[in-house]
Coordinates of C-alpha atoms and ligand atoms in Angstrom, one line a residue:
X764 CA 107.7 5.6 257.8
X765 CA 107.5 5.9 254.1
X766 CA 108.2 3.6 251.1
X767 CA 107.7 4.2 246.8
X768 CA 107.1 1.2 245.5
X769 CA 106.2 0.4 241.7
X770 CA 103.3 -0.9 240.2
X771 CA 103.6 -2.3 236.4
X772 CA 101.2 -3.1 233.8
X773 CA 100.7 -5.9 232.1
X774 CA 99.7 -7.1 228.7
X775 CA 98.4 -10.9 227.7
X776 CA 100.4 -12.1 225.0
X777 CA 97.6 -14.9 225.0
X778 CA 94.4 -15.3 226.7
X779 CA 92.5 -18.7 226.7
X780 CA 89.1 -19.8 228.2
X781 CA 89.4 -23.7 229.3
X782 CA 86.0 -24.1 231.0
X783 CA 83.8 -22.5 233.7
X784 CA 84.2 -23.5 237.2
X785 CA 81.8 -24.7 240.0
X786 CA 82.8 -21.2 242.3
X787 CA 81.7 -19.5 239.0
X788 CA 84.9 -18.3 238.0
X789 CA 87.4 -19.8 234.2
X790 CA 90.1 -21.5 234.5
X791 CA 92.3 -19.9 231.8
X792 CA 95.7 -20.2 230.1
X793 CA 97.3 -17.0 229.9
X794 CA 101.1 -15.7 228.8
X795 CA 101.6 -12.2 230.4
X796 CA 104.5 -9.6 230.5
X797 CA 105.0 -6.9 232.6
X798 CA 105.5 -3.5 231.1
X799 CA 108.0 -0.5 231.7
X800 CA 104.7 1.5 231.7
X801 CA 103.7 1.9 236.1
X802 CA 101.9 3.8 238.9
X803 CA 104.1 5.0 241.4
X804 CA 102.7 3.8 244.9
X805 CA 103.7 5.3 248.2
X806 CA 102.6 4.2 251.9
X807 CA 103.0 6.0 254.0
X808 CA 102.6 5.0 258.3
X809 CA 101.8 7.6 260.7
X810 CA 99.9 7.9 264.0
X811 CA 96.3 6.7 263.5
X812 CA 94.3 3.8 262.6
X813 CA 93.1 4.6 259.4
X814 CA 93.5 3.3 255.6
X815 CA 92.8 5.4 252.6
X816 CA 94.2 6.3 249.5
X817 CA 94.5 8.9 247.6
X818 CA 95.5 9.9 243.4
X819 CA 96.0 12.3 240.7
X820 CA 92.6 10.4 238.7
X821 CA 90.1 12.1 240.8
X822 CA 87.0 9.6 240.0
X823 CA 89.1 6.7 242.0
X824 CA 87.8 6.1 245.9
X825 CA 89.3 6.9 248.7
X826 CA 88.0 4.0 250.6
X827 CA 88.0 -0.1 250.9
X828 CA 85.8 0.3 247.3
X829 CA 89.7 0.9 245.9
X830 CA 91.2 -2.2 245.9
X831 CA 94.8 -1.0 247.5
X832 CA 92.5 0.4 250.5
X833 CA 91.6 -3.2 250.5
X834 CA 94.8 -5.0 250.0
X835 CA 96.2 -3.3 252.9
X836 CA 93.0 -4.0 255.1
X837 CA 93.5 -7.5 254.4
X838 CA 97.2 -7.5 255.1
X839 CA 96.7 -6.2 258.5
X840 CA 93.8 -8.5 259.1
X841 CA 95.8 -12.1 257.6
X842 CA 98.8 -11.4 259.8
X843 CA 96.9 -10.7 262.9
X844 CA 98.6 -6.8 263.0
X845 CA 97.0 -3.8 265.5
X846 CA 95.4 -1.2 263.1
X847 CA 97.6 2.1 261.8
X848 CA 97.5 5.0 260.1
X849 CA 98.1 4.0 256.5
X850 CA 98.5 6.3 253.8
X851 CA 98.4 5.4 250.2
X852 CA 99.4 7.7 247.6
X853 CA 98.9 6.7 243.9
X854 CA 100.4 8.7 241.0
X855 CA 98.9 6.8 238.4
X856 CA 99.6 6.2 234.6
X857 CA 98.5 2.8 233.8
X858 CA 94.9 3.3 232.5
X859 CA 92.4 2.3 234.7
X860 CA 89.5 -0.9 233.9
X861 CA 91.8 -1.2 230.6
X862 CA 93.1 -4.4 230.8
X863 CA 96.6 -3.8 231.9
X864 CA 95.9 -5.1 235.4
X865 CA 96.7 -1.5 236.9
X866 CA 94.1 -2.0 240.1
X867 CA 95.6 -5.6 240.5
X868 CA 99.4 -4.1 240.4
X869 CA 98.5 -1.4 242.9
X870 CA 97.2 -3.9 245.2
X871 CA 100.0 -6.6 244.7
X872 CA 102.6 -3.0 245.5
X873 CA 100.6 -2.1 248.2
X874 CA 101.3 -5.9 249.9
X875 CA 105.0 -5.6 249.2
X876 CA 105.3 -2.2 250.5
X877 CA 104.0 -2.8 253.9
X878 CA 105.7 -6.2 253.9
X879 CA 108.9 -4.3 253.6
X880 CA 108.0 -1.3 255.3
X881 CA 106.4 -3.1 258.6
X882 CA 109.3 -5.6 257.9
X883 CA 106.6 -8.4 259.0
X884 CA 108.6 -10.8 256.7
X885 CA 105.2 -12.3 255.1
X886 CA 106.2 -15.2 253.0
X887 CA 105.9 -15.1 249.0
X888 CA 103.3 -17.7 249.3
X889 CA 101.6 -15.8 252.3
X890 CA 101.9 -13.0 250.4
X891 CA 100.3 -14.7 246.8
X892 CA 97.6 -15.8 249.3
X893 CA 96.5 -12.6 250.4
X894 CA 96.9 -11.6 246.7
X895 CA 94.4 -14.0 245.5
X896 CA 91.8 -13.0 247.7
X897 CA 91.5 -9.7 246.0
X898 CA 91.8 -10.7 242.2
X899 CA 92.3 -12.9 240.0
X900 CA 95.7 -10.7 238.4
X901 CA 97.3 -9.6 241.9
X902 CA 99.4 -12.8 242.8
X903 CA 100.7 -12.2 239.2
X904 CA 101.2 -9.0 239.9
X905 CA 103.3 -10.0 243.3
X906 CA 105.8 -11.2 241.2
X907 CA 105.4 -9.8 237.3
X908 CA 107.4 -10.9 234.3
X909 CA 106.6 -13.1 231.5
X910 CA 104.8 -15.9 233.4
X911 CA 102.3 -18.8 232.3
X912 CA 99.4 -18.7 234.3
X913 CA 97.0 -21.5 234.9
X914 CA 93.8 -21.8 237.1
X915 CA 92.0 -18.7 237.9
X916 CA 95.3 -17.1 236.8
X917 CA 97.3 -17.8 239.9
X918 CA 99.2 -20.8 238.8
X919 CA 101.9 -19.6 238.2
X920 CA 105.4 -20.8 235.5
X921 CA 108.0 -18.9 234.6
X922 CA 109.0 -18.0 231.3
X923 CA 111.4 -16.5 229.2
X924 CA 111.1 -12.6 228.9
X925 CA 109.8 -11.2 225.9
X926 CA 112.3 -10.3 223.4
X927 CA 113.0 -6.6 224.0
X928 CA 110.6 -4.5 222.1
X929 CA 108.7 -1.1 221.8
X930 CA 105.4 -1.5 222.8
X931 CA 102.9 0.5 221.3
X932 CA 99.2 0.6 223.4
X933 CA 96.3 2.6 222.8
X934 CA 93.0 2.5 224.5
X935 CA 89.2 2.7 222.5
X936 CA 87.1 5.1 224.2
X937 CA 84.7 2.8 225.0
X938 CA 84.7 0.5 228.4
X939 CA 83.8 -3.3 228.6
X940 CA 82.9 -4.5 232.3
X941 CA 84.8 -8.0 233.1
X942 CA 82.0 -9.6 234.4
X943 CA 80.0 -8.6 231.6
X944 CA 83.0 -9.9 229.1
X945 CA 83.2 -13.7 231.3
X946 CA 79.4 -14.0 231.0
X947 CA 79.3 -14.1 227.1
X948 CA 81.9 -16.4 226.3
X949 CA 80.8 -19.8 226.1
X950 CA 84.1 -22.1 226.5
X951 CA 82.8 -25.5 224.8
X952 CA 82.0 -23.0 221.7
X953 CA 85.2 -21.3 221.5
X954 CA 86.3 -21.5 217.8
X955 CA 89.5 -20.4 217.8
X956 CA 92.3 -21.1 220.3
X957 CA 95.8 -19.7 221.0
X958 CA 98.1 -22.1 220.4
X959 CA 99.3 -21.5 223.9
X960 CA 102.2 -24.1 223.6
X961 CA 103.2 -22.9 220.5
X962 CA 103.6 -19.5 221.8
X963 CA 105.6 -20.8 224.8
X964 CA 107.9 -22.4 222.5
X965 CA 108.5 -19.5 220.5
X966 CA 109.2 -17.8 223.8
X967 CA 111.7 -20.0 224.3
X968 CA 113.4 -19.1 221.1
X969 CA 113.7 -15.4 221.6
X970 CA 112.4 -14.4 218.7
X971 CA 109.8 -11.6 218.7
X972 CA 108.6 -12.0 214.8
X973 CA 107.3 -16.0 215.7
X974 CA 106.3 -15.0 219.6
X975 CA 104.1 -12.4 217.6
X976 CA 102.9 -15.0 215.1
X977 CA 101.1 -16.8 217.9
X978 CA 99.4 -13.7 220.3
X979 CA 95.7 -14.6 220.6
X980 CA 93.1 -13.6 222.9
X981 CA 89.7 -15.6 222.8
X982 CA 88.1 -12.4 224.4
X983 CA 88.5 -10.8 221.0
X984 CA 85.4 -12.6 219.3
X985 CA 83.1 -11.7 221.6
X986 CA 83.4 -8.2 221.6
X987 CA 80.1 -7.6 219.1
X988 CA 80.0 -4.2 217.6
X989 CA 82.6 -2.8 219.8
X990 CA 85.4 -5.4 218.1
X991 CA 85.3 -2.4 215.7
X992 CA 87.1 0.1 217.1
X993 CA 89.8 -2.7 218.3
X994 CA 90.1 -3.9 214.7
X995 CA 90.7 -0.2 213.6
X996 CA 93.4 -0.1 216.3
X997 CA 95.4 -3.5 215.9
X998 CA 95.4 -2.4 211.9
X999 CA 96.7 0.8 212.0
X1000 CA 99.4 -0.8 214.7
X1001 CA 100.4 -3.7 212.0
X1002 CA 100.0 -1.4 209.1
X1003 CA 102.5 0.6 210.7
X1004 CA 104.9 -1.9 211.1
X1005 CA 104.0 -4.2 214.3
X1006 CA 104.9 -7.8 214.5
X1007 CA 101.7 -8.4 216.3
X1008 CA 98.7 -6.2 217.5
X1009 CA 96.2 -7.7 220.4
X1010 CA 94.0 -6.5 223.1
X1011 CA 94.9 -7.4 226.3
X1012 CA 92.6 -9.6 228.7
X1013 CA 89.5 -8.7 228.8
X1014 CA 89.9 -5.3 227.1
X1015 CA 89.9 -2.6 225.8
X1016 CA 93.0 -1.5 225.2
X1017 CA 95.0 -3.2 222.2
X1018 CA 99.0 -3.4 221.7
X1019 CA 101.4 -3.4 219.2
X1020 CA 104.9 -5.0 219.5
X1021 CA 107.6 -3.2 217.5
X1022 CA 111.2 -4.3 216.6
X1023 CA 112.0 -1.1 215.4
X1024 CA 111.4 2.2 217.6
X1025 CA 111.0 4.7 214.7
X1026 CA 108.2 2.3 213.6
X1027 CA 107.0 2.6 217.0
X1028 CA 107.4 6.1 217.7
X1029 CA 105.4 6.6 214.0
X1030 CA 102.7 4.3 215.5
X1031 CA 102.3 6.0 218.6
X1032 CA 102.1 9.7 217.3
X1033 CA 99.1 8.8 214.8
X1034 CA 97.1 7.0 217.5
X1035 CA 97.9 10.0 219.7
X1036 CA 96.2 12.6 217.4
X1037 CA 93.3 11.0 217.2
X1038 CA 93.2 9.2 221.1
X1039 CA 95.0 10.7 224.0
X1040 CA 95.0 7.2 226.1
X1041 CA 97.6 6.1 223.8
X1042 CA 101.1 5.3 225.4
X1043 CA 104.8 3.5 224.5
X1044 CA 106.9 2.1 226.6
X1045 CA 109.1 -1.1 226.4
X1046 CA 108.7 -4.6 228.2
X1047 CA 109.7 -4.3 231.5
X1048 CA 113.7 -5.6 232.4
X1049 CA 113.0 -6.9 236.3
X1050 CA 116.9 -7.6 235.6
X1051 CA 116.9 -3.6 235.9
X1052 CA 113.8 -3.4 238.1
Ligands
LIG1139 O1 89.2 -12.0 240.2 P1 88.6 -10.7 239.7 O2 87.9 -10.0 240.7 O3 89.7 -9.9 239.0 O4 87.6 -11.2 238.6 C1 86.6 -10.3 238.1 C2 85.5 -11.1 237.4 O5 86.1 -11.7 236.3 C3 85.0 -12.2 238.3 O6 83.9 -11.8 239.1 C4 84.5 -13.2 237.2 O7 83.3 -12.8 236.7 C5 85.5 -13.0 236.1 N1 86.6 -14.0 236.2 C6 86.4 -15.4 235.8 N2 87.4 -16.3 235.8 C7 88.6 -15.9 236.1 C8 88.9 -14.5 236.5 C9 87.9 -13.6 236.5 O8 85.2 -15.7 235.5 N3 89.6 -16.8 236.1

């Protein structure tokens, strides 16, 4: 038994840090998309009762320490299922500890997958539980699209998609630890805010010049001398033409939303020379999916 499922990236198109929480996580506001851009996951059941995973990036585990290991350990476990020989192949594409919520959409692919594979008929909300277990992003990831996301990031509203556009991202070489990232913001001195409702208003207009306008992440001020190299990024992605440049969640890789694909395309070829994690691809249609 075999199924390919796929696993989408995301970008914030606003990330805000309310307060911290007694459990020692944030409650945020967040706006999120999903992205053409995707790992392709396959499971794969045969006789056994093993989990692993395996990849075409050589430095990920093949273990529980891989969070799709995981999420299908804890799917057999929540739904009370005898152990089997599950095998987890992940062609991936979506650049990993980058922001883009890769691990969090191979886990989320890897509960819908065996979902429709062991055709155990797991509820969406059985399902988002599970999710939430392993990360923050993965019951965001169950479902994708542009979505308002309260709480830890698991409340979760629907928006209007994101005006189709041609994304632009490109990741600095250096890597910023999310732990690390939560620990130095300080919510009750946040300066400056998204204007979260404003954004979701402009959603609502379909216009991607204003939805631009409003993309903040409060993430981006705390980033010390390492901001640098984002800076560099979002300018060369608005002097090239972007309606908006941002990094997404906690970092570090930064986007660029283009109207125009030329512009895009012009974007993408001189952050290539110079950085080989640099990738376009579109907002993803789930009207298509
Ligand atoms: O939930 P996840 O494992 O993805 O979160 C990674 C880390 O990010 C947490 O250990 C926590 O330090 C931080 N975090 C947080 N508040 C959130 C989400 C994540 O403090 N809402």
């Amino acid at each position: 038994m075999e199924i390919l499922v796929k696993a989408h990236a995301k970008i914030n198109l606003s990330l805000d840090v309310l307060r911290k929480r007694d459990d020692g996580y944030h409650d945020l506001e967040m706006v999120m998309t999903s992205l053409a851009l995707c790992d392709d996951i396959s499971i794969r059941i045969t006789e056994g009762s093993q989990i692993t995973a395996s990849s075409n990036v050589p430095f990920l585990p093949s273990d529980q320490k891989n969070i799709a290991v995981l999420a299908a350990m804890r799917f057999f476990q929540a739904l009370n299922l005898p152990p089997q020989q599950v095998e987890i192949y992940m062609h991936k594409r979506i650049p990993v500890a980058a922001g883009l919520a890769g691990g969090s959409a191979d886990a989320a692919a890897v509960l819908k997958g065996l979902n429709a594979l062991l055709d155990t008929k797991c509820s969406p909300s059985q399902l988002a539980e599970i999710g939430g277990s392993l990360g923050s992003d993965v019951t965001y990831c169950l479902t994708g699209g542009t979505m308002f996301a309260q709480g830890k990031g698991e409340i979760l509203s629907p928006l209007p998609p994101l005006p189709p556009c041609h994304i632009v991202l490109s990741r600095p070489a250096f890597s910023i630890k999310t732990p690390e990232l939560f620990g130095q913001i300080q919510p009750k001195k946040i300066v400056h805010r998204p204007d979260t409702q404003g954004l979701i208003k402009a959603l609502f207009t379909g216009d991607l010049s204003t939805t631009s306008h409003y993309m903040y992440n409060v993430f981006e001020d705390v980033l010390d001398s390492r901001g640098e190299a984002v800076s560099h990024i979002k300018n060369t992605l608005l002097d090239q033409g972007a309606q908006g440049a941002l990094m997404t969640g906690t970092g570090p890789c930064v986007f660029g939303l283009f109207a125009e694909e030329e512009a895009a395309q012009k974007a993408y070829h001189l952050l290539k020379e110079k950085n080989s994690a640099t990738f376009l691809t579109q907002v993803f249609d789930q009207s298509n999916g």
